Amino acid sequence: GQNIDQPTEMTATEGAIVQINCTYQTSGFNGLFWYQQHAGEAPTFLSYNVLDGLEEKGRFSSFLSRSKGYSYLLLKELQMKDSASYLCAVTDSNYQLIWGAGTKLIIKP
Amino acid sequence: GAVVSQHPSWVICKSGTSVKIECRSLDFQATTMFWYRQFPKQSLMLMATSNEGSKATYEQGVEKDKFLINHASLTLSTLTVTSAHPEDSSFYICSARGQAAQETQYFGPGTRLLVL
């Protein structure tokens, strides 16, 4: 079966750094996405990785290792507005997007 | 770029009525659109995938006669919840993707449906 695992909830302090991990087992791989979803709102696109390595975009970075079936989203200089759920999603060999359950990130002052 | 709109953002209706939700890609052509449902504090659930000019593909457990999907143009898809009941109350979100299958899905802002 196809499976994406990410922690259910994480807590971090304002100004700190947090890493949200995602592991996947899918039938084929055509890219991995990270989305941010604030409570009561629709998801917004954060990043896309299809090759191994780190993609940096401002305070957010996303890393991919295809051989390990592993990705992480790194958030630096955390702000209160970063409190949200972070969704990992993988496109499989049929270009179906398989969603993780999301990680709820709580930022404390 | 890559803006997706949904209308209405909120709808309250009586049990037994039908509700139509529109999803539009404003600045790109969406070959494929997706309809999701999300109950409070739960994960996104894909309901169906629609390709322009074709019949939608529904996920297991989603009644195609209850949730009618039309994707008549490259910028518009509609979801009609027929004979809505209180258990259909949820957050309905569409997303749109361009021509290449590996392209990013961009989400609309969602529609909150409350059936009384």
JSON list of C-alpha atoms in Angstrom, two decimals:
[
{"chain": "A", "resi": 1, "resn": "GLY", "atom": "CA", "xyz": [0.00, 0.00, 0.00]},
{"chain": "A", "resi": 2, "resn": "GLN", "atom": "CA", "xyz": [0.94, 3.62, -0.22]},
{"chain": "A", "resi": 3, "resn": "ASN", "atom": "CA", "xyz": [1.84, 5.41, 2.97]},
{"chain": "A", "resi": 4, "resn": "ILE", "atom": "CA", "xyz": [3.08, 8.79, 4.10]},
{"chain": "A", "resi": 5, "resn": "ASP", "atom": "CA", "xyz": [4.13, 9.32, 7.69]},
{"chain": "A", "resi": 6, "resn": "GLN", "atom": "CA", "xyz": [4.64, 12.59, 9.48]},
{"chain": "A", "resi": 7, "resn": "PRO", "atom": "CA", "xyz": [4.39, 13.50, 13.17]},
{"chain": "A", "resi": 8, "resn": "THR", "atom": "CA", "xyz": [0.92, 14.44, 14.33]},
{"chain": "A", "resi": 9, "resn": "GLU", "atom": "CA", "xyz": [1.95, 17.46, 16.33]},
{"chain": "A", "resi": 10, "resn": "MET", "atom": "CA", "xyz": [5.06, 19.47, 17.17]},
{"chain": "A", "resi": 11, "resn": "THR", "atom": "CA", "xyz": [5.71, 22.42, 19.45]},
{"chain": "A", "resi": 12, "resn": "ALA", "atom": "CA", "xyz": [8.42, 25.04, 19.00]},
{"chain": "A", "resi": 13, "resn": "THR", "atom": "CA", "xyz": [9.37, 28.44, 20.37]},
{"chain": "A", "resi": 14, "resn": "GLU", "atom": "CA", "xyz": [9.10, 31.74, 18.55]},
{"chain": "A", "resi": 15, "resn": "GLY", "atom": "CA", "xyz": [12.43, 32.63, 16.93]},
{"chain": "A", "resi": 16, "resn": "ALA", "atom": "CA", "xyz": [13.69, 29.05, 16.96]},
{"chain": "A", "resi": 17, "resn": "ILE", "atom": "CA", "xyz": [14.12, 26.46, 14.18]},
{"chain": "A", "resi": 18, "resn": "VAL", "atom": "CA", "xyz": [11.93, 23.41, 13.65]},
{"chain": "A", "resi": 19, "resn": "GLN", "atom": "CA", "xyz": [12.26, 20.43, 11.30]},
{"chain": "A", "resi": 20, "resn": "ILE", "atom": "CA", "xyz": [9.17, 18.50, 10.24]},
{"chain": "A", "resi": 21, "resn": "ASN", "atom": "CA", "xyz": [9.96, 15.06, 8.85]},
{"chain": "A", "resi": 22, "resn": "CYS", "atom": "CA", "xyz": [8.05, 13.06, 6.26]},
{"chain": "A", "resi": 23, "resn": "THR", "atom": "CA", "xyz": [8.72, 9.49, 5.18]},
{"chain": "A", "resi": 24, "resn": "TYR", "atom": "CA", "xyz": [6.93, 7.84, 2.31]},
{"chain": "A", "resi": 25, "resn": "GLN", "atom": "CA", "xyz": [6.39, 4.46, 0.69]},
{"chain": "A", "resi": 26, "resn": "THR", "atom": "CA", "xyz": [4.65, 4.86, -2.64]},
{"chain": "A", "resi": 27, "resn": "SER", "atom": "CA", "xyz": [4.38, 3.04, -5.95]},
{"chain": "A", "resi": 28, "resn": "GLY", "atom": "CA", "xyz": [6.81, 5.18, -7.86]},
{"chain": "A", "resi": 29, "resn": "PHE", "atom": "CA", "xyz": [7.80, 8.78, -7.23]},
{"chain": "A", "resi": 30, "resn": "ASN", "atom": "CA", "xyz": [7.26, 11.89, -9.30]},
{"chain": "A", "resi": 31, "resn": "GLY", "atom": "CA", "xyz": [7.79, 14.61, -6.76]},
{"chain": "A", "resi": 32, "resn": "LEU", "atom": "CA", "xyz": [7.06, 15.68, -3.20]},
{"chain": "A", "resi": 33, "resn": "PHE", "atom": "CA", "xyz": [5.10, 18.72, -2.12]},
{"chain": "A", "resi": 34, "resn": "TRP", "atom": "CA", "xyz": [4.79, 20.61, 1.14]},
{"chain": "A", "resi": 35, "resn": "TYR", "atom": "CA", "xyz": [1.68, 22.66, 1.85]},
{"chain": "A", "resi": 36, "resn": "GLN", "atom": "CA", "xyz": [0.76, 24.91, 4.76]},
{"chain": "A", "resi": 37, "resn": "GLN", "atom": "CA", "xyz": [-2.80, 24.95, 6.09]},
{"chain": "A", "resi": 38, "resn": "HIS", "atom": "CA", "xyz": [-3.95, 27.43, 8.71]},
{"chain": "A", "resi": 39, "resn": "ALA", "atom": "CA", "xyz": [-6.95, 26.44, 10.78]},
{"chain": "A", "resi": 40, "resn": "GLY", "atom": "CA", "xyz": [-10.17, 26.97, 8.86]},
{"chain": "A", "resi": 41, "resn": "GLU", "atom": "CA", "xyz": [-8.40, 27.79, 5.61]},
{"chain": "A", "resi": 42, "resn": "ALA", "atom": "CA", "xyz": [-7.42, 25.91, 2.45]},
{"chain": "A", "resi": 43, "resn": "PRO", "atom": "CA", "xyz": [-3.85, 24.65, 1.94]},
{"chain": "A", "resi": 44, "resn": "THR", "atom": "CA", "xyz": [-1.27, 26.90, 0.30]},
{"chain": "A", "resi": 45, "resn": "PHE", "atom": "CA", "xyz": [1.70, 25.62, -1.67]},
{"chain": "A", "resi": 46, "resn": "LEU", "atom": "CA", "xyz": [5.11, 25.90, -0.01]},
{"chain": "A", "resi": 47, "resn": "SER", "atom": "CA", "xyz": [7.60, 23.78, -1.93]},
{"chain": "A", "resi": 48, "resn": "TYR", "atom": "CA", "xyz": [8.22, 21.06, -4.49]},
{"chain": "A", "resi": 49, "resn": "ASN", "atom": "CA", "xyz": [11.16, 18.63, -4.59]},
{"chain": "A", "resi": 50, "resn": "VAL", "atom": "CA", "xyz": [11.77, 16.08, -7.30]},
{"chain": "A", "resi": 51, "resn": "LEU", "atom": "CA", "xyz": [15.58, 15.78, -7.13]},
{"chain": "A", "resi": 52, "resn": "ASP", "atom": "CA", "xyz": [17.66, 14.99, -4.07]},
{"chain": "A", "resi": 53, "resn": "GLY", "atom": "CA", "xyz": [18.90, 17.90, -2.06]},
{"chain": "A", "resi": 54, "resn": "LEU", "atom": "CA", "xyz": [17.84, 21.06, -0.34]},
{"chain": "A", "resi": 55, "resn": "GLU", "atom": "CA", "xyz": [15.56, 23.72, -1.80]},
{"chain": "A", "resi": 56, "resn": "GLU", "atom": "CA", "xyz": [15.67, 27.01, 0.09]},
{"chain": "A", "resi": 57, "resn": "LYS", "atom": "CA", "xyz": [12.94, 29.62, -0.08]},
{"chain": "A", "resi": 58, "resn": "GLY", "atom": "CA", "xyz": [13.33, 32.39, 2.46]},
{"chain": "A", "resi": 59, "resn": "ARG", "atom": "CA", "xyz": [12.76, 31.12, 5.99]},
{"chain": "A", "resi": 60, "resn": "PHE", "atom": "CA", "xyz": [11.53, 27.77, 4.67]},
{"chain": "A", "resi": 61, "resn": "SER", "atom": "CA", "xyz": [13.67, 24.98, 3.20]},
{"chain": "A", "resi": 62, "resn": "SER", "atom": "CA", "xyz": [12.71, 21.52, 2.01]},
{"chain": "A", "resi": 63, "resn": "PHE", "atom": "CA", "xyz": [15.01, 18.52, 1.68]},
{"chain": "A", "resi": 64, "resn": "LEU", "atom": "CA", "xyz": [14.55, 15.28, -0.24]},
{"chain": "A", "resi": 65, "resn": "SER", "atom": "CA", "xyz": [16.34, 11.93, -0.25]},
{"chain": "A", "resi": 66, "resn": "ARG", "atom": "CA", "xyz": [14.68, 9.62, -2.76]},
{"chain": "A", "resi": 67, "resn": "SER", "atom": "CA", "xyz": [16.80, 6.61, -1.80]},
{"chain": "A", "resi": 68, "resn": "LYS", "atom": "CA", "xyz": [15.62, 6.91, 1.80]},
{"chain": "A", "resi": 69, "resn": "GLY", "atom": "CA", "xyz": [12.02, 7.88, 0.98]},
{"chain": "A", "resi": 70, "resn": "TYR", "atom": "CA", "xyz": [12.49, 10.88, 3.23]},
{"chain": "A", "resi": 71, "resn": "SER", "atom": "CA", "xyz": [11.88, 14.59, 3.23]},
{"chain": "A", "resi": 72, "resn": "TYR", "atom": "CA", "xyz": [11.90, 17.36, 5.77]},
{"chain": "A", "resi": 73, "resn": "LEU", "atom": "CA", "xyz": [10.59, 20.90, 5.93]},
{"chain": "A", "resi": 74, "resn": "LEU", "atom": "CA", "xyz": [12.82, 23.28, 7.87]},
{"chain": "A", "resi": 75, "resn": "LEU", "atom": "CA", "xyz": [11.36, 26.48, 9.26]},
{"chain": "A", "resi": 76, "resn": "LYS", "atom": "CA", "xyz": [13.76, 29.11, 10.61]},
{"chain": "A", "resi": 77, "resn": "GLU", "atom": "CA", "xyz": [13.18, 32.21, 12.72]},
{"chain": "A", "resi": 78, "resn": "LEU", "atom": "CA", "xyz": [9.77, 30.95, 13.70]},
{"chain": "A", "resi": 79, "resn": "GLN", "atom": "CA", "xyz": [6.95, 33.46, 13.94]},
{"chain": "A", "resi": 80, "resn": "MET", "atom": "CA", "xyz": [3.60, 33.07, 15.64]},
{"chain": "A", "resi": 81, "resn": "LYS", "atom": "CA", "xyz": [1.91, 33.12, 12.24]},
{"chain": "A", "resi": 82, "resn": "ASP", "atom": "CA", "xyz": [3.74, 29.90, 11.37]},
{"chain": "A", "resi": 83, "resn": "SER", "atom": "CA", "xyz": [1.35, 28.05, 13.67]},
{"chain": "A", "resi": 84, "resn": "ALA", "atom": "CA", "xyz": [-0.47, 25.82, 11.18]},
{"chain": "A", "resi": 85, "resn": "SER", "atom": "CA", "xyz": [-0.66, 22.29, 9.85]},
{"chain": "A", "resi": 86, "resn": "TYR", "atom": "CA", "xyz": [2.03, 21.25, 7.38]},
{"chain": "A", "resi": 87, "resn": "LEU", "atom": "CA", "xyz": [1.03, 18.66, 4.81]},
{"chain": "A", "resi": 88, "resn": "CYS", "atom": "CA", "xyz": [3.46, 16.39, 2.97]},
{"chain": "A", "resi": 89, "resn": "ALA", "atom": "CA", "xyz": [2.21, 14.93, -0.33]},
{"chain": "A", "resi": 90, "resn": "VAL", "atom": "CA", "xyz": [3.87, 12.64, -2.87]},
{"chain": "A", "resi": 91, "resn": "THR", "atom": "CA", "xyz": [3.04, 12.14, -6.54]},
{"chain": "A", "resi": 92, "resn": "ASP", "atom": "CA", "xyz": [3.22, 8.45, -7.40]},
{"chain": "A", "resi": 93, "resn": "SER", "atom": "CA", "xyz": [3.93, 6.68, -10.70]},
{"chain": "A", "resi": 94, "resn": "ASN", "atom": "CA", "xyz": [0.35, 7.33, -11.87]},
{"chain": "A", "resi": 95, "resn": "TYR", "atom": "CA", "xyz": [0.70, 11.01, -10.96]},
{"chain": "A", "resi": 96, "resn": "GLN", "atom": "CA", "xyz": [-1.79, 10.56, -8.14]},
{"chain": "A", "resi": 97, "resn": "LEU", "atom": "CA", "xyz": [-1.09, 12.86, -5.21]},
{"chain": "A", "resi": 98, "resn": "ILE", "atom": "CA", "xyz": [-0.89, 10.88, -1.98]},
{"chain": "A", "resi": 99, "resn": "TRP", "atom": "CA", "xyz": [-1.42, 13.01, 1.12]},
{"chain": "A", "resi": 100, "resn": "GLY", "atom": "CA", "xyz": [0.03, 12.70, 4.59]},
{"chain": "A", "resi": 101, "resn": "ALA", "atom": "CA", "xyz": [-2.25, 13.42, 7.54]},
{"chain": "A", "resi": 102, "resn": "GLY", "atom": "CA", "xyz": [-0.38, 16.64, 8.32]},
{"chain": "A", "resi": 103, "resn": "THR", "atom": "CA", "xyz": [1.69, 17.90, 11.22]},
{"chain": "A", "resi": 104, "resn": "LYS", "atom": "CA", "xyz": [0.14, 20.49, 13.50]},
{"chain": "A", "resi": 105, "resn": "LEU", "atom": "CA", "xyz": [2.85, 22.97, 14.49]},
{"chain": "A", "resi": 106, "resn": "ILE", "atom": "CA", "xyz": [2.27, 24.98, 17.65]},
{"chain": "A", "resi": 107, "resn": "ILE", "atom": "CA", "xyz": [4.46, 28.03, 18.20]},
{"chain": "A", "resi": 108, "resn": "LYS", "atom": "CA", "xyz": [4.85, 29.32, 21.75]},
{"chain": "A", "resi": 109, "resn": "PRO", "atom": "CA", "xyz": [6.10, 32.79, 22.68]},
{"chain": "B", "resi": 1, "resn": "GLY", "atom": "CA", "xyz": [0.09, 33.64, -10.69]},
{"chain": "B", "resi": 2, "resn": "ALA", "atom": "CA", "xyz": [-1.75, 30.35, -10.11]},
{"chain": "B", "resi": 3, "resn": "VAL", "atom": "CA", "xyz": [-4.84, 31.77, -8.44]},
{"chain": "B", "resi": 4, "resn": "VAL", "atom": "CA", "xyz": [-7.89, 29.61, -7.85]},
{"chain": "B", "resi": 5, "resn": "SER", "atom": "CA", "xyz": [-11.20, 31.04, -6.68]},
{"chain": "B", "resi": 6, "resn": "GLN", "atom": "CA", "xyz": [-14.26, 29.36, -5.21]},
{"chain": "B", "resi": 7, "resn": "HIS", "atom": "CA", "xyz": [-17.78, 30.61, -4.89]},
{"chain": "B", "resi": 8, "resn": "PRO", "atom": "CA", "xyz": [-19.61, 30.81, -2.59]},
{"chain": "B", "resi": 9, "resn": "SER", "atom": "CA", "xyz": [-17.28, 30.88, 0.41]},
{"chain": "B", "resi": 10, "resn": "TRP", "atom": "CA", "xyz": [-20.16, 30.14, 2.79]},
{"chain": "B", "resi": 11, "resn": "VAL", "atom": "CA", "xyz": [-23.52, 28.52, 2.22]},
{"chain": "B", "resi": 12, "resn": "ILE", "atom": "CA", "xyz": [-26.30, 27.59, 4.62]},
{"chain": "B", "resi": 13, "resn": "CYS", "atom": "CA", "xyz": [-29.19, 25.59, 3.23]},
{"chain": "B", "resi": 14, "resn": "LYS", "atom": "CA", "xyz": [-32.13, 23.49, 4.31]},
{"chain": "B", "resi": 15, "resn": "SER", "atom": "CA", "xyz": [-31.98, 19.72, 4.26]},
{"chain": "B", "resi": 16, "resn": "GLY", "atom": "CA", "xyz": [-33.09, 18.34, 0.90]},
{"chain": "B", "resi": 17, "resn": "THR", "atom": "CA", "xyz": [-31.95, 21.26, -1.22]},
{"chain": "B", "resi": 18, "resn": "SER", "atom": "CA", "xyz": [-29.12, 21.20, -3.75]},
{"chain": "B", "resi": 19, "resn": "VAL", "atom": "CA", "xyz": [-26.06, 23.40, -3.57]},
{"chain": "B", "resi": 20, "resn": "LYS", "atom": "CA", "xyz": [-23.68, 24.28, -6.39]},
{"chain": "B", "resi": 21, "resn": "ILE", "atom": "CA", "xyz": [-20.07, 25.28, -5.74]},
{"chain": "B", "resi": 22, "resn": "GLU", "atom": "CA", "xyz": [-17.92, 26.84, -8.46]},
{"chain": "B", "resi": 23, "resn": "CYS", "atom": "CA", "xyz": [-14.16, 26.54, -8.78]},
{"chain": "B", "resi": 24, "resn": "ARG", "atom": "CA", "xyz": [-12.27, 28.75, -11.21]},
{"chain": "B", "resi": 25, "resn": "SER", "atom": "CA", "xyz": [-8.64, 28.99, -12.22]},
{"chain": "B", "resi": 26, "resn": "LEU", "atom": "CA", "xyz": [-8.12, 32.69, -12.81]},
{"chain": "B", "resi": 27, "resn": "ASP", "atom": "CA", "xyz": [-4.74, 32.92, -14.52]},
{"chain": "B", "resi": 28, "resn": "PHE", "atom": "CA", "xyz": [-3.97, 29.48, -15.90]},
{"chain": "B", "resi": 29, "resn": "GLN", "atom": "CA", "xyz": [-5.70, 26.67, -17.75]},
{"chain": "B", "resi": 30, "resn": "ALA", "atom": "CA", "xyz": [-6.60, 23.82, -15.43]},
{"chain": "B", "resi": 31, "resn": "THR", "atom": "CA", "xyz": [-6.64, 20.55, -17.29]},
{"chain": "B", "resi": 32, "resn": "THR", "atom": "CA", "xyz": [-7.40, 18.74, -14.07]},
{"chain": "B", "resi": 33, "resn": "MET", "atom": "CA", "xyz": [-9.38, 19.87, -11.05]},
{"chain": "B", "resi": 34, "resn": "PHE", "atom": "CA", "xyz": [-9.76, 18.08, -7.76]},
{"chain": "B", "resi": 35, "resn": "TRP", "atom": "CA", "xyz": [-12.51, 18.24, -5.16]},
{"chain": "B", "resi": 36, "resn": "TYR", "atom": "CA", "xyz": [-11.70, 17.63, -1.51]},
{"chain": "B", "resi": 37, "resn": "ARG", "atom": "CA", "xyz": [-13.74, 17.54, 1.66]},
{"chain": "B", "resi": 38, "resn": "GLN", "atom": "CA", "xyz": [-12.41, 18.22, 5.13]},
{"chain": "B", "resi": 39, "resn": "PHE", "atom": "CA", "xyz": [-14.26, 17.68, 8.39]},
{"chain": "B", "resi": 40, "resn": "PRO", "atom": "CA", "xyz": [-13.14, 19.61, 11.49]},
{"chain": "B", "resi": 41, "resn": "LYS", "atom": "CA", "xyz": [-9.72, 18.54, 12.77]},
{"chain": "B", "resi": 42, "resn": "GLN", "atom": "CA", "xyz": [-9.45, 15.85, 10.12]},
{"chain": "B", "resi": 43, "resn": "SER", "atom": "CA", "xyz": [-7.27, 15.35, 7.06]},
{"chain": "B", "resi": 44, "resn": "LEU", "atom": "CA", "xyz": [-8.11, 16.40, 3.53]},
{"chain": "B", "resi": 45, "resn": "MET", "atom": "CA", "xyz": [-10.13, 13.72, 1.77]},
{"chain": "B", "resi": 46, "resn": "LEU", "atom": "CA", "xyz": [-10.08, 13.56, -2.01]},
{"chain": "B", "resi": 47, "resn": "MET", "atom": "CA", "xyz": [-13.60, 13.13, -3.34]},
{"chain": "B", "resi": 48, "resn": "ALA", "atom": "CA", "xyz": [-13.06, 13.17, -7.09]},
{"chain": "B", "resi": 49, "resn": "THR", "atom": "CA", "xyz": [-10.77, 14.13, -9.94]},
{"chain": "B", "resi": 50, "resn": "SER", "atom": "CA", "xyz": [-12.13, 15.84, -13.01]},
{"chain": "B", "resi": 51, "resn": "ASN", "atom": "CA", "xyz": [-10.46, 16.36, -16.35]},
{"chain": "B", "resi": 52, "resn": "GLU", "atom": "CA", "xyz": [-11.79, 18.98, -18.73]},
{"chain": "B", "resi": 53, "resn": "GLY", "atom": "CA", "xyz": [-14.36, 17.48, -21.07]},
{"chain": "B", "resi": 54, "resn": "SER", "atom": "CA", "xyz": [-14.40, 14.07, -19.37]},
{"chain": "B", "resi": 55, "resn": "LYS", "atom": "CA", "xyz": [-16.43, 12.41, -16.67]},
{"chain": "B", "resi": 56, "resn": "ALA", "atom": "CA", "xyz": [-15.06, 12.77, -13.17]},
{"chain": "B", "resi": 57, "resn": "THR", "atom": "CA", "xyz": [-13.33, 9.91, -11.40]},
{"chain": "B", "resi": 58, "resn": "TYR", "atom": "CA", "xyz": [-14.73, 9.41, -7.92]},
{"chain": "B", "resi": 59, "resn": "GLU", "atom": "CA", "xyz": [-12.89, 7.99, -4.93]},
{"chain": "B", "resi": 60, "resn": "GLN", "atom": "CA", "xyz": [-14.20, 4.89, -3.27]},
{"chain": "B", "resi": 61, "resn": "GLY", "atom": "CA", "xyz": [-17.15, 5.62, -1.03]},
{"chain": "B", "resi": 62, "resn": "VAL", "atom": "CA", "xyz": [-18.11, 8.89, -2.72]},
{"chain": "B", "resi": 63, "resn": "GLU", "atom": "CA", "xyz": [-21.54, 8.76, -4.33]},
{"chain": "B", "resi": 64, "resn": "LYS", "atom": "CA", "xyz": [-21.33, 10.12, -7.85]},
{"chain": "B", "resi": 65, "resn": "ASP", "atom": "CA", "xyz": [-25.09, 10.70, -8.05]},
{"chain": "B", "resi": 66, "resn": "LYS", "atom": "CA", "xyz": [-25.01, 12.79, -4.91]},
{"chain": "B", "resi": 67, "resn": "PHE", "atom": "CA", "xyz": [-21.91, 14.83, -5.73]},
{"chain": "B", "resi": 68, "resn": "LEU", "atom": "CA", "xyz": [-22.26, 15.91, -9.35]},
{"chain": "B", "resi": 69, "resn": "ILE", "atom": "CA", "xyz": [-19.11, 17.28, -10.93]},
{"chain": "B", "resi": 70, "resn": "ASN", "atom": "CA", "xyz": [-18.91, 19.18, -14.19]},
{"chain": "B", "resi": 71, "resn": "HIS", "atom": "CA", "xyz": [-15.66, 20.39, -15.76]},
{"chain": "B", "resi": 72, "resn": "ALA", "atom": "CA", "xyz": [-16.87, 21.95, -18.97]},
{"chain": "B", "resi": 73, "resn": "SER", "atom": "CA", "xyz": [-14.01, 24.36, -19.56]},
{"chain": "B", "resi": 74, "resn": "LEU", "atom": "CA", "xyz": [-10.33, 24.71, -18.77]},
{"chain": "B", "resi": 75, "resn": "THR", "atom": "CA", "xyz": [-11.07, 27.33, -16.13]},
{"chain": "B", "resi": 76, "resn": "LEU", "atom": "CA", "xyz": [-14.27, 26.16, -14.45]},
{"chain": "B", "resi": 77, "resn": "SER", "atom": "CA", "xyz": [-15.41, 23.11, -12.53]},
{"chain": "B", "resi": 78, "resn": "THR", "atom": "CA", "xyz": [-18.59, 22.83, -10.47]},
{"chain": "B", "resi": 79, "resn": "LEU", "atom": "CA", "xyz": [-19.58, 20.53, -7.64]},
{"chain": "B", "resi": 80, "resn": "THR", "atom": "CA", "xyz": [-23.29, 20.13, -6.94]},
{"chain": "B", "resi": 81, "resn": "VAL", "atom": "CA", "xyz": [-24.31, 18.54, -3.67]},
{"chain": "B", "resi": 82, "resn": "THR", "atom": "CA", "xyz": [-27.75, 17.14, -4.43]},
{"chain": "B", "resi": 83, "resn": "SER", "atom": "CA", "xyz": [-30.40, 16.70, -1.74]},
{"chain": "B", "resi": 84, "resn": "ALA", "atom": "CA", "xyz": [-28.01, 17.85, 0.94]},
{"chain": "B", "resi": 85, "resn": "HIS", "atom": "CA", "xyz": [-28.35, 16.50, 4.46]},
{"chain": "B", "resi": 86, "resn": "PRO", "atom": "CA", "xyz": [-26.78, 17.65, 7.74]},
{"chain": "B", "resi": 87, "resn": "GLU", "atom": "CA", "xyz": [-24.05, 15.00, 7.46]},
{"chain": "B", "resi": 88, "resn": "ASP", "atom": "CA", "xyz": [-22.89, 16.72, 4.25]},
{"chain": "B", "resi": 89, "resn": "SER", "atom": "CA", "xyz": [-21.96, 19.81, 6.25]},
{"chain": "B", "resi": 90, "resn": "SER", "atom": "CA", "xyz": [-18.23, 20.21, 5.72]},
{"chain": "B", "resi": 91, "resn": "PHE", "atom": "CA", "xyz": [-15.45, 22.32, 4.23]},
{"chain": "B", "resi": 92, "resn": "TYR", "atom": "CA", "xyz": [-15.28, 21.69, 0.48]},
{"chain": "B", "resi": 93, "resn": "ILE", "atom": "CA", "xyz": [-12.03, 22.67, -1.24]},
{"chain": "B", "resi": 94, "resn": "CYS", "atom": "CA", "xyz": [-11.13, 22.52, -4.90]},
{"chain": "B", "resi": 95, "resn": "SER", "atom": "CA", "xyz": [-7.67, 22.52, -6.42]},
{"chain": "B", "resi": 96, "resn": "ALA", "atom": "CA", "xyz": [-6.50, 22.97, -9.96]},
{"chain": "B", "resi": 97, "resn": "ARG", "atom": "CA", "xyz": [-3.50, 21.71, -11.89]},
{"chain": "B", "resi": 98, "resn": "GLY", "atom": "CA", "xyz": [-2.12, 22.65, -15.29]},
{"chain": "B", "resi": 99, "resn": "GLN", "atom": "CA", "xyz": [-1.45, 20.40, -18.24]},
{"chain": "B", "resi": 100, "resn": "ALA", "atom": "CA", "xyz": [1.55, 18.48, -16.92]},
{"chain": "B", "resi": 101, "resn": "ALA", "atom": "CA", "xyz": [0.63, 15.76, -14.42]},
{"chain": "B", "resi": 102, "resn": "GLN", "atom": "CA", "xyz": [3.56, 16.59, -12.15]},
{"chain": "B", "resi": 103, "resn": "GLU", "atom": "CA", "xyz": [2.55, 20.21, -11.85]},
{"chain": "B", "resi": 104, "resn": "THR", "atom": "CA", "xyz": [1.58, 21.75, -8.53]},
{"chain": "B", "resi": 105, "resn": "GLN", "atom": "CA", "xyz": [-2.03, 21.68, -7.36]},
{"chain": "B", "resi": 106, "resn": "TYR", "atom": "CA", "xyz": [-3.20, 25.12, -6.32]},
{"chain": "B", "resi": 107, "resn": "PHE", "atom": "CA", "xyz": [-6.10, 25.33, -3.94]},
{"chain": "B", "resi": 108, "resn": "GLY", "atom": "CA", "xyz": [-9.14, 27.53, -3.87]},
{"chain": "B", "resi": 109, "resn": "PRO", "atom": "CA", "xyz": [-10.08, 29.18, -0.56]},
{"chain": "B", "resi": 110, "resn": "GLY", "atom": "CA", "xyz": [-12.75, 26.60, 0.19]},
{"chain": "B", "resi": 111, "resn": "THR", "atom": "CA", "xyz": [-16.52, 26.62, 0.70]},
{"chain": "B", "resi": 112, "resn": "ARG", "atom": "CA", "xyz": [-18.11, 26.01, 4.09]},
{"chain": "B", "resi": 113, "resn": "LEU", "atom": "CA", "xyz": [-21.42, 24.20, 3.75]},
{"chain": "B", "resi": 114, "resn": "LEU", "atom": "CA", "xyz": [-23.87, 24.02, 6.63]},
{"chain": "B", "resi": 115, "resn": "VAL", "atom": "CA", "xyz": [-27.01, 21.98, 6.08]},
{"chain": "B", "resi": 116, "resn": "LEU", "atom": "CA", "xyz": [-29.74, 22.59, 8.61]}
]
